[in-house]
Amino acid sequence: MERVMKSMQTWGASSNLWKVFDKVTIMGMSFPVYVLISVVVLFAAKQELLPENMVGALVVMMVLGSAFNFLGNKIPIIRSYLGGGAVFCIFASSALATFGILPESVVNNCKGFMNDVGFLDFYIAALITGSILGMNRELLKKAAVRFLPISFLSMGIAIAAGGLAGMVTGRGFGEAILYVALPMMSGGMGAGVIPLSGIYANATGLDSAQIISQMIPASAIGNVLAIICAALIAKAGTSIPSINGNGQLMQIKEEKKSEEKEYPDLTAMGTGLLFAMVFFTVGVLISQIFPNIHAYAFMIIVVVICKIFGLVPQKYEKAAVQWSQFVMKNFTSALLAGIGIALLDLKVLAAALSPEFLFICVVIILTVALCAGFLGKLVGFYPVEASITAGLCTNSMGGTGNIAVLSASDRMGLIPFAQMATRLGGAMILISASFLIRILA
């Protein structure tokens, strides 16, 4: 009888535990269903049986991204001080790739999907189009003309601070500016570090590959520090409501919204997808005339003009917003995992982490964040949002970095301003570098 009672108690405890797990949901699935799917996908990945195409890449990125995002938002220290799920997602995925836990074929497939197939462009095009067309028109008019001067001025002050930090550490004023500050703010690899290295090689006669190897650690570490700093600033903002816009760059009179609840429209989402692709294509076409400026910058300008002058009918604006919300809800974690797998090498980061180098990077990050927050306050922006977008996003590695920074601070709606800071700021860095290399080298 006692044995039967113990068995019943054990079964009851197991049943209660199962009920707890069954209430946990990841990507809309109960925990048991999610575990079953993950086991199938990860077994196929380990056996190198996943399709070597976008299906194989996306399924492993979605499984890893959703799992790491869930864990990062549950682990207390990571959740509170290190950017939560977004940061954990990037670094945990990167660790799997860096230390060979994921097979090389899976890593290469994810790299191809991110870089060659253009998953990043697909994601960012949706977010830029939907977030700008869904924005309050008056906010866009007032914020756009104030935003770039604040961003450029903050960058200039931070570059000078980086030079001074270089003098303090013995690295040198010019060396710290040319090989730490400017690469950090150049806008990532393709649109930043690579053309920047070409400018330096042209002026100095040094090998471009040698210059790139010096710049990559600065760009990568600057992005990591920007992500962590954004999470900390967002957390501080919750304690001081007066400086926190909760994702809104500035206070503006709200447009009257219909009280009728809007339901997802599958046809409208298809329309939104097409609009996003067309706007991105327009950006690419214009960038052929100005090859040193990324297509995202021109895409933003075109969408902003269309929004300000009401060139897109409201029906299509809503379609673009619905599509961007769908993409952001379902693909953000997957994209963050892809960033970790394809674009972040922890061994490269570790090799560059000398105390002097890290000190210079921290000085630059803190300076640009504080300046942008202070200057933003003067022109009517919320300091938290100004600090993150006009400041920290100038140190991100392009579109991927912006997504990581905004995800860590839970401000994905600010992607248009983040892209303005990164792309137009990066263009300014390239122009400035053409003169500074001849003065400081």
Tab-separated table of C-alpha atoms in Angstrom:
chain	number	residue	atom	x	y	z
A	1	MET	CA	0.000	0.000	0.000
A	2	GLU	CA	2.828	2.389	0.901
A	3	ARG	CA	4.521	1.568	-2.395
A	4	VAL	CA	1.320	2.401	-4.271
A	5	MET	CA	0.964	5.704	-2.374
A	6	LYS	CA	4.568	6.661	-3.154
A	7	SER	CA	4.044	5.805	-6.800
A	8	MET	CA	0.927	7.975	-6.901
A	9	GLN	CA	2.779	10.877	-5.238
A	10	THR	CA	5.665	10.530	-7.692
A	11	TRP	CA	3.236	10.435	-10.610
A	12	GLY	CA	1.414	13.452	-9.194
A	13	ALA	CA	4.670	15.427	-8.847
A	14	SER	CA	5.645	14.508	-12.398
A	15	SER	CA	2.188	15.478	-13.605
A	16	ASN	CA	2.435	18.889	-11.896
A	17	LEU	CA	5.902	19.428	-13.360
A	18	TRP	CA	4.564	18.543	-16.804
A	19	LYS	CA	1.745	21.071	-16.351
A	20	VAL	CA	4.311	23.773	-15.487
A	21	PHE	CA	6.337	22.997	-18.612
A	22	ASP	CA	3.194	22.819	-20.701
A	23	LYS	CA	2.361	26.425	-19.719
A	24	VAL	CA	5.753	27.679	-20.938
A	25	THR	CA	5.522	28.863	-24.532
A	26	ILE	CA	8.339	29.545	-26.991
A	27	MET	CA	7.432	30.944	-30.413
A	28	GLY	CA	3.776	30.267	-29.596
A	29	MET	CA	4.432	26.559	-28.927
A	30	SER	CA	4.138	24.676	-25.659
A	31	PHE	CA	7.466	23.617	-24.169
A	32	PRO	CA	7.112	19.882	-24.995
A	33	VAL	CA	6.263	20.615	-28.633
A	34	TYR	CA	9.148	23.081	-28.907
A	35	VAL	CA	11.606	20.554	-27.416
A	36	LEU	CA	10.461	17.886	-29.882
A	37	ILE	CA	10.966	20.249	-32.834
A	38	SER	CA	14.347	21.394	-31.526
A	39	VAL	CA	15.591	17.821	-31.077
A	40	VAL	CA	14.684	16.972	-34.677
A	41	VAL	CA	16.356	20.112	-36.086
A	42	LEU	CA	19.513	19.942	-33.966
A	43	PHE	CA	19.947	16.209	-34.617
A	44	ALA	CA	19.726	16.874	-38.354
A	45	ALA	CA	22.208	19.750	-37.966
A	46	LYS	CA	24.691	17.640	-36.003
A	47	GLN	CA	24.467	14.864	-38.568
A	48	GLU	CA	24.911	17.495	-41.325
A	49	LEU	CA	21.646	16.405	-42.925
A	50	LEU	CA	19.971	19.829	-43.010
A	51	PRO	CA	19.317	21.205	-46.518
A	52	GLU	CA	22.169	23.521	-47.539
A	53	ASN	CA	19.820	26.319	-48.546
A	54	MET	CA	17.651	28.947	-46.915
A	55	VAL	CA	15.411	26.268	-45.336
A	56	GLY	CA	18.318	24.646	-43.505
A	57	ALA	CA	19.746	27.997	-42.413
A	58	LEU	CA	16.477	29.551	-41.281
A	59	VAL	CA	15.225	26.548	-39.308
A	60	VAL	CA	18.417	26.244	-37.244
A	61	MET	CA	18.537	30.038	-36.697
A	62	MET	CA	14.902	30.094	-35.550
A	63	VAL	CA	15.378	27.184	-33.133
A	64	LEU	CA	18.598	28.545	-31.618
A	65	GLY	CA	17.403	32.158	-31.618
A	66	SER	CA	14.111	31.443	-29.862
A	67	ALA	CA	15.790	29.195	-27.264
A	68	PHE	CA	18.589	31.647	-26.430
A	69	ASN	CA	16.219	34.614	-26.416
A	70	PHE	CA	13.977	32.752	-23.934
A	71	LEU	CA	16.926	31.835	-21.685
A	72	GLY	CA	18.463	35.327	-21.835
A	73	ASN	CA	15.207	36.858	-20.681
A	74	LYS	CA	14.991	34.425	-17.751
A	75	ILE	CA	18.577	34.445	-16.381
A	76	PRO	CA	18.541	37.295	-13.783
A	77	ILE	CA	21.975	38.932	-14.353
A	78	ILE	CA	21.762	38.736	-18.140
A	79	ARG	CA	18.155	39.948	-18.134
A	80	SER	CA	18.861	42.932	-15.872
A	81	TYR	CA	22.361	44.104	-16.798
A	82	LEU	CA	23.619	42.506	-20.013
A	83	GLY	CA	20.918	43.157	-22.560
A	84	GLY	CA	18.675	40.172	-21.920
A	85	GLY	CA	17.685	37.794	-24.687
A	86	ALA	CA	19.114	39.857	-27.547
A	87	VAL	CA	22.693	39.891	-26.270
A	88	PHE	CA	22.571	36.303	-24.993
A	89	CYS	CA	21.219	35.187	-28.359
A	90	ILE	CA	24.145	36.727	-30.234
A	91	PHE	CA	26.911	35.514	-27.923
A	92	ALA	CA	25.549	32.021	-27.276
A	93	SER	CA	25.074	31.437	-31.022
A	94	SER	CA	28.542	32.825	-31.710
A	95	ALA	CA	30.034	30.452	-29.125
A	96	LEU	CA	28.449	27.471	-30.886
A	97	ALA	CA	30.031	28.539	-34.170
A	98	THR	CA	33.391	29.751	-32.816
A	99	PHE	CA	34.144	26.592	-30.823
A	100	GLY	CA	32.981	24.121	-33.448
A	101	ILE	CA	29.847	22.883	-31.663
A	102	LEU	CA	27.835	23.621	-34.789
A	103	PRO	CA	29.166	21.735	-37.826
A	104	GLU	CA	31.093	23.849	-40.322
A	105	SER	CA	28.599	23.110	-43.096
A	106	VAL	CA	25.755	24.546	-40.964
A	107	VAL	CA	27.819	27.653	-40.087
A	108	ASN	CA	28.724	28.242	-43.746
A	109	ASN	CA	25.104	27.795	-44.795
A	110	CYS	CA	23.987	30.392	-42.226
A	111	LYS	CA	26.717	32.778	-43.406
A	112	GLY	CA	25.560	32.404	-46.986
A	113	PHE	CA	21.928	32.959	-46.001
A	114	MET	CA	22.790	36.093	-44.020
A	115	ASN	CA	25.242	37.638	-46.484
A	116	ASP	CA	24.710	36.224	-49.986
A	117	VAL	CA	20.995	35.407	-50.002
A	118	GLY	CA	20.273	38.727	-48.274
A	119	PHE	CA	18.176	37.782	-45.242
A	120	LEU	CA	19.453	40.899	-43.462
A	121	ASP	CA	18.312	43.160	-46.327
A	122	PHE	CA	14.938	41.408	-46.344
A	123	TYR	CA	14.490	42.053	-42.610
A	124	ILE	CA	15.725	45.655	-42.533
A	125	ALA	CA	13.740	46.661	-45.629
A	126	ALA	CA	10.541	45.513	-43.901
A	127	LEU	CA	11.360	47.356	-40.672
A	128	ILE	CA	12.387	50.627	-42.295
A	129	THR	CA	9.341	50.771	-44.562
A	130	GLY	CA	6.818	49.799	-41.897
A	131	SER	CA	8.238	51.895	-39.077
A	132	ILE	CA	8.511	55.093	-41.138
A	133	LEU	CA	5.150	54.757	-42.883
A	134	GLY	CA	3.547	53.947	-39.518
A	135	MET	CA	5.120	56.960	-37.822
A	136	ASN	CA	3.335	60.129	-36.787
A	137	ARG	CA	3.890	62.608	-39.641
A	138	GLU	CA	4.450	65.591	-37.326
A	139	LEU	CA	6.991	63.627	-35.283
A	140	LEU	CA	8.895	62.732	-38.421
A	141	LYS	CA	8.971	66.350	-39.629
A	142	LYS	CA	10.158	67.754	-36.315
A	143	ALA	CA	12.593	64.984	-35.377
A	144	ALA	CA	14.357	64.478	-38.709
A	145	VAL	CA	15.798	68.012	-38.962
A	146	ARG	CA	17.140	67.901	-35.386
A	147	PHE	CA	18.394	64.339	-35.320
A	148	LEU	CA	21.380	64.348	-37.663
A	149	PRO	CA	23.094	67.473	-36.243
A	150	ILE	CA	22.935	65.903	-32.758
A	151	SER	CA	24.302	62.622	-34.052
A	152	PHE	CA	27.165	64.220	-36.020
A	153	LEU	CA	28.139	66.534	-33.155
A	154	SER	CA	28.121	63.652	-30.662
A	155	MET	CA	30.321	61.627	-32.996
A	156	GLY	CA	32.814	64.484	-33.324
A	157	ILE	CA	33.100	64.916	-29.553
A	158	ALA	CA	33.470	61.148	-29.050
A	159	ILE	CA	36.230	60.942	-31.676
A	160	ALA	CA	38.166	63.689	-29.885
A	161	ALA	CA	37.624	61.913	-26.545
A	162	GLY	CA	38.956	58.706	-28.094
A	163	GLY	CA	42.084	60.557	-29.186
A	164	LEU	CA	42.621	61.890	-25.659
A	165	ALA	CA	42.125	58.389	-24.241
A	166	GLY	CA	44.756	57.197	-26.711
A	167	MET	CA	47.197	59.768	-25.356
A	168	VAL	CA	46.506	58.683	-21.768
A	169	THR	CA	47.107	55.000	-22.567
A	170	GLY	CA	50.200	55.657	-24.659
A	171	ARG	CA	48.606	54.505	-27.914
A	172	GLY	CA	48.740	58.013	-29.337
A	173	PHE	CA	46.160	60.634	-30.270
A	174	GLY	CA	46.190	60.002	-34.012
A	175	GLU	CA	46.469	56.220	-33.737
A	176	ALA	CA	43.429	56.003	-31.427
A	177	ILE	CA	41.335	58.166	-33.755
A	178	LEU	CA	42.348	56.456	-37.000
A	179	TYR	CA	42.319	52.822	-35.876
A	180	VAL	CA	39.793	52.790	-33.030
A	181	ALA	CA	37.318	55.710	-33.129
A	182	LEU	CA	36.752	55.978	-36.879
A	183	PRO	CA	36.344	52.208	-37.486
A	184	MET	CA	33.888	52.042	-34.567
A	185	MET	CA	31.717	54.723	-36.187
A	186	SER	CA	32.179	53.777	-39.841
A	187	GLY	CA	28.960	51.737	-40.109
A	188	GLY	CA	30.121	48.126	-40.070
A	189	MET	CA	32.191	46.071	-42.507
A	190	GLY	CA	30.885	46.402	-46.070
A	191	ALA	CA	29.923	50.064	-45.959
A	192	GLY	CA	32.471	51.117	-43.334
A	193	VAL	CA	35.688	49.268	-42.510
A	194	ILE	CA	36.375	48.032	-46.058
A	195	PRO	CA	36.097	51.430	-47.835
A	196	LEU	CA	37.833	53.064	-44.849
A	197	SER	CA	40.792	50.702	-45.238
A	198	GLY	CA	40.928	51.599	-48.929
A	199	ILE	CA	41.129	55.304	-48.057
A	200	TYR	CA	43.988	54.609	-45.623
A	201	ALA	CA	45.824	52.346	-48.072
A	202	ASN	CA	45.558	54.990	-50.765
A	203	ALA	CA	47.022	57.670	-48.515
A	204	THR	CA	49.746	55.617	-46.778
A	205	GLY	CA	50.737	52.966	-49.306
A	206	LEU	CA	50.134	50.203	-46.735
A	207	ASP	CA	48.393	46.946	-47.625
A	208	SER	CA	44.596	47.199	-47.295
A	209	ALA	CA	44.314	43.714	-45.703
A	210	GLN	CA	46.802	44.702	-42.999
A	211	ILE	CA	44.775	47.821	-42.215
A	212	ILE	CA	41.486	45.880	-42.085
A	213	SER	CA	42.914	43.435	-39.544
A	214	GLN	CA	43.605	46.393	-37.226
A	215	MET	CA	40.124	47.852	-37.689
A	216	ILE	CA	37.890	44.789	-37.265
A	217	PRO	CA	38.409	44.434	-33.479
A	218	ALA	CA	37.484	48.099	-32.944
A	219	SER	CA	34.305	47.748	-34.995
A	220	ALA	CA	33.277	44.501	-33.283
A	221	ILE	CA	34.057	45.569	-29.707
A	222	GLY	CA	32.422	48.953	-30.248
A	223	ASN	CA	29.248	47.167	-31.332
A	224	VAL	CA	29.288	44.834	-28.305
A	225	LEU	CA	29.778	47.757	-25.903
A	226	ALA	CA	26.996	49.705	-27.635
A	227	ILE	CA	24.589	46.769	-27.142
A	228	ILE	CA	25.391	46.431	-23.440
A	229	CYS	CA	25.309	50.201	-22.883
A	230	ALA	CA	21.923	50.468	-24.634
A	231	ALA	CA	20.474	47.825	-22.321
A	232	LEU	CA	21.810	49.630	-19.236
A	233	ILE	CA	20.532	53.042	-20.410
A	234	ALA	CA	17.085	51.572	-21.115
A	235	LYS	CA	17.041	50.030	-17.630
A	236	ALA	CA	18.081	53.351	-16.072
A	237	GLY	CA	15.290	55.046	-18.019
A	238	THR	CA	12.656	52.911	-16.304
A	239	SER	CA	13.784	54.391	-12.976
A	240	ILE	CA	13.669	58.013	-14.214
A	241	PRO	CA	10.433	58.483	-16.194
A	242	SER	CA	11.235	62.110	-17.120
A	243	ILE	CA	14.100	61.062	-19.424
A	244	ASN	CA	12.394	58.002	-20.860
A	245	GLY	CA	10.184	58.131	-23.943
A	246	ASN	CA	9.396	54.399	-23.810
A	247	GLY	CA	10.395	54.021	-27.440
A	248	GLN	CA	9.221	57.477	-28.600
A	249	LEU	CA	11.982	59.903	-29.612
A	250	MET	CA	10.047	63.039	-28.693
A	251	GLN	CA	6.661	64.005	-27.296
A	252	ILE	CA	4.153	64.842	-29.962
A	253	LYS	CA	0.400	65.243	-30.144
A	254	GLU	CA	-0.998	61.832	-31.005
A	255	GLU	CA	-3.013	61.430	-34.177
A	256	LYS	CA	-6.536	60.170	-33.602
A	257	LYS	CA	-6.660	56.435	-34.123
A	258	SER	CA	-9.655	54.339	-34.973
A	259	GLU	CA	-10.991	52.475	-31.958
A	260	GLU	CA	-11.932	49.570	-34.205
A	261	LYS	CA	-9.538	46.664	-33.649
A	262	GLU	CA	-7.462	45.796	-36.703
A	263	TYR	CA	-6.936	42.133	-37.491
A	264	PRO	CA	-4.060	40.729	-39.551
A	265	ASP	CA	-4.830	40.785	-43.252
A	266	LEU	CA	-2.823	38.169	-45.158
A	267	THR	CA	-3.307	39.905	-48.510
A	268	ALA	CA	-2.266	43.241	-47.004
A	269	MET	CA	0.914	41.664	-45.606
A	270	GLY	CA	1.789	40.511	-49.113
A	271	THR	CA	1.297	44.086	-50.307
A	272	GLY	CA	3.519	45.328	-47.476
A	273	LEU	CA	6.219	42.835	-48.463
A	274	LEU	CA	6.184	44.113	-52.030
A	275	PHE	CA	6.343	47.762	-50.930
A	276	ALA	CA	9.342	47.010	-48.700
A	277	MET	CA	11.182	45.279	-51.551
A	278	VAL	CA	10.403	48.088	-53.991
A	279	PHE	CA	11.630	50.818	-51.617
A	280	PHE	CA	14.839	48.845	-51.046
A	281	THR	CA	15.275	48.484	-54.816
A	282	VAL	CA	14.881	52.250	-55.231
A	283	GLY	CA	17.620	52.736	-52.606
A	284	VAL	CA	19.898	50.344	-54.514
A	285	LEU	CA	19.284	52.193	-57.798
A	286	ILE	CA	20.157	55.589	-56.290
A	287	SER	CA	23.256	54.146	-54.596
A	288	GLN	CA	24.660	53.338	-58.046
A	289	ILE	CA	25.093	57.083	-58.508
A	290	PHE	CA	26.690	57.550	-55.057
A	291	PRO	CA	28.504	54.216	-54.445
A	292	ASN	CA	30.162	55.285	-51.181
A	293	ILE	CA	26.775	55.647	-49.449
A	294	HIS	CA	24.781	52.546	-48.543
A	295	ALA	CA	21.445	51.840	-50.211
A	296	TYR	CA	19.717	51.922	-46.795
A	297	ALA	CA	20.456	55.644	-46.494
A	298	PHE	CA	18.701	56.443	-49.774
A	299	MET	CA	15.872	54.059	-48.973
A	300	ILE	CA	15.257	55.933	-45.707
A	301	ILE	CA	15.258	59.309	-47.487
A	302	VAL	CA	12.770	58.105	-50.118
A	303	VAL	CA	10.384	56.557	-47.566
A	304	VAL	CA	10.601	59.682	-45.361
A	305	ILE	CA	9.716	61.915	-48.342
A	306	CYS	CA	6.790	59.656	-49.221
A	307	LYS	CA	5.526	59.801	-45.625
A	308	ILE	CA	5.927	63.544	-45.123
A	309	PHE	CA	4.176	64.424	-48.389
A	310	GLY	CA	1.517	61.717	-48.073
A	311	LEU	CA	2.500	59.998	-51.334
A	312	VAL	CA	1.562	56.513	-50.099
A	313	PRO	CA	-2.186	55.940	-49.549
A	314	GLN	CA	-3.133	54.998	-45.992
A	315	LYS	CA	-4.258	51.551	-47.133
A	316	TYR	CA	-0.722	50.722	-48.245
A	317	GLU	CA	0.851	52.346	-45.204
A	318	LYS	CA	-1.162	49.967	-43.015
A	319	ALA	CA	-0.101	47.044	-45.188
A	320	ALA	CA	3.569	47.945	-44.754
A	321	VAL	CA	3.117	48.291	-40.985
A	322	GLN	CA	1.422	44.882	-40.713
A	323	TRP	CA	4.202	43.231	-42.702
A	324	SER	CA	6.960	44.848	-40.612
A	325	GLN	CA	5.252	43.743	-37.399
A	326	PHE	CA	5.025	40.175	-38.683
A	327	VAL	CA	8.721	40.133	-39.635
A	328	MET	CA	9.844	41.696	-36.353
A	329	LYS	CA	7.723	39.325	-34.243
A	330	ASN	CA	8.792	36.126	-35.976
A	331	PHE	CA	12.296	36.685	-37.329
A	332	THR	CA	14.149	38.929	-34.860
A	333	SER	CA	15.500	36.105	-32.688
A	334	ALA	CA	16.509	34.127	-35.773
A	335	LEU	CA	18.350	37.144	-37.159
A	336	LEU	CA	20.188	37.714	-33.876
A	337	ALA	CA	21.283	34.062	-33.894
A	338	GLY	CA	22.434	34.527	-37.480
A	339	ILE	CA	24.495	37.566	-36.457
A	340	GLY	CA	26.224	35.484	-33.801
A	341	ILE	CA	26.875	32.536	-36.110
A	342	ALA	CA	27.874	34.437	-39.241
A	343	LEU	CA	29.333	37.763	-38.167
A	344	LEU	CA	30.855	37.510	-34.685
A	345	ASP	CA	34.046	35.589	-33.937
A	346	LEU	CA	34.687	35.403	-30.188
A	347	LYS	CA	38.361	34.501	-30.721
A	348	VAL	CA	38.951	37.755	-32.637
A	349	LEU	CA	37.256	39.694	-29.844
A	350	ALA	CA	39.292	37.967	-27.138
A	351	ALA	CA	42.576	38.625	-28.946
A	352	ALA	CA	41.899	42.373	-29.043
A	353	LEU	CA	40.842	42.802	-25.427
A	354	SER	CA	43.878	44.560	-23.966
A	355	PRO	CA	43.065	46.931	-21.055
A	356	GLU	CA	44.306	49.993	-23.000
A	357	PHE	CA	42.273	49.144	-26.116
A	358	LEU	CA	39.163	48.426	-24.080
A	359	PHE	CA	39.577	51.694	-22.143
A	360	ILE	CA	39.650	53.730	-25.371
A	361	CYS	CA	36.535	51.941	-26.675
A	362	VAL	CA	34.651	52.486	-23.413
A	363	VAL	CA	35.538	56.210	-23.387
A	364	ILE	CA	34.215	56.582	-26.945
A	365	ILE	CA	30.986	54.710	-26.208
A	366	LEU	CA	30.231	56.594	-22.994
A	367	THR	CA	31.049	59.967	-24.570
A	368	VAL	CA	28.828	59.494	-27.609
A	369	ALA	CA	25.953	58.184	-25.458
A	370	LEU	CA	26.135	61.028	-22.914
A	371	CYS	CA	26.552	63.752	-25.558
A	372	ALA	CA	23.630	62.488	-27.641
A	373	GLY	CA	21.421	62.238	-24.561
A	374	PHE	CA	22.332	65.740	-23.360
A	375	LEU	CA	22.033	67.408	-26.785
A	376	GLY	CA	18.826	65.504	-27.470
A	377	LYS	CA	17.337	66.880	-24.261
A	378	LEU	CA	18.144	70.429	-25.425
A	379	VAL	CA	16.140	70.034	-28.644
A	380	GLY	CA	13.163	68.249	-27.091
A	381	PHE	CA	14.124	64.585	-27.486
A	382	TYR	CA	13.861	62.083	-24.681
A	383	PRO	CA	17.476	61.565	-23.500
A	384	VAL	CA	17.209	57.758	-23.343
A	385	GLU	CA	16.036	57.446	-26.940
A	386	ALA	CA	18.437	60.126	-28.202
A	387	SER	CA	21.347	58.453	-26.430
A	388	ILE	CA	20.558	55.070	-27.964
A	389	THR	CA	19.780	56.155	-31.539
A	390	ALA	CA	21.796	59.324	-32.199
A	391	GLY	CA	24.646	58.082	-29.993
A	392	LEU	CA	25.115	54.337	-29.603
A	393	CYS	CA	23.822	53.359	-33.032
A	394	THR	CA	26.687	55.312	-34.606
A	395	ASN	CA	28.935	52.601	-33.153
A	396	SER	CA	26.982	49.613	-34.434
A	397	MET	CA	28.133	47.295	-37.204
A	398	GLY	CA	25.557	48.400	-39.738
A	399	GLY	CA	22.031	47.032	-39.876
A	400	THR	CA	22.833	43.936	-37.832
A	401	GLY	CA	24.323	46.061	-35.073
A	402	ASN	CA	21.347	48.402	-35.023
A	403	ILE	CA	18.956	45.500	-34.594
A	404	ALA	CA	21.039	44.150	-31.716
A	405	VAL	CA	21.263	47.564	-30.015
A	406	LEU	CA	17.548	48.272	-30.373
A	407	SER	CA	16.550	44.738	-29.366
A	408	ALA	CA	18.663	44.961	-26.211
A	409	SER	CA	16.951	48.234	-25.277
A	410	ASP	CA	13.468	47.135	-26.484
A	411	ARG	CA	13.167	50.028	-28.948
A	412	MET	CA	12.856	48.387	-32.348
A	413	GLY	CA	10.390	51.055	-33.470
A	414	LEU	CA	13.301	53.496	-33.697
A	415	ILE	CA	15.013	51.588	-36.524
A	416	PRO	CA	14.650	54.479	-39.052
A	417	PHE	CA	16.560	56.875	-36.784
A	418	ALA	CA	19.121	54.194	-35.943
A	419	GLN	CA	19.731	53.635	-39.650
A	420	MET	CA	20.050	57.384	-40.257
A	421	ALA	CA	22.735	57.581	-37.573
A	422	THR	CA	24.624	54.547	-38.866
A	423	ARG	CA	24.418	55.083	-42.619
A	424	LEU	CA	24.632	58.869	-42.909
A	425	GLY	CA	27.037	59.001	-39.959
A	426	GLY	CA	29.168	56.330	-41.644
A	427	ALA	CA	29.258	58.392	-44.828
A	428	MET	CA	30.461	61.397	-42.827
A	429	ILE	CA	33.200	59.245	-41.264
A	430	LEU	CA	34.493	58.197	-44.695
A	431	ILE	CA	34.574	61.825	-45.852
A	432	SER	CA	36.328	62.950	-42.650
A	433	ALA	CA	38.801	60.064	-42.812
A	434	SER	CA	39.998	61.229	-46.238
A	435	PHE	CA	41.336	64.389	-44.573
A	436	LEU	CA	42.294	63.025	-41.144
A	437	ILE	CA	44.540	60.251	-42.505
A	438	ARG	CA	46.776	62.873	-44.127
A	439	ILE	CA	46.922	64.957	-40.942
A	440	LEU	CA	47.210	62.287	-38.218
A	441	ALA	CA	49.038	59.404	-39.899
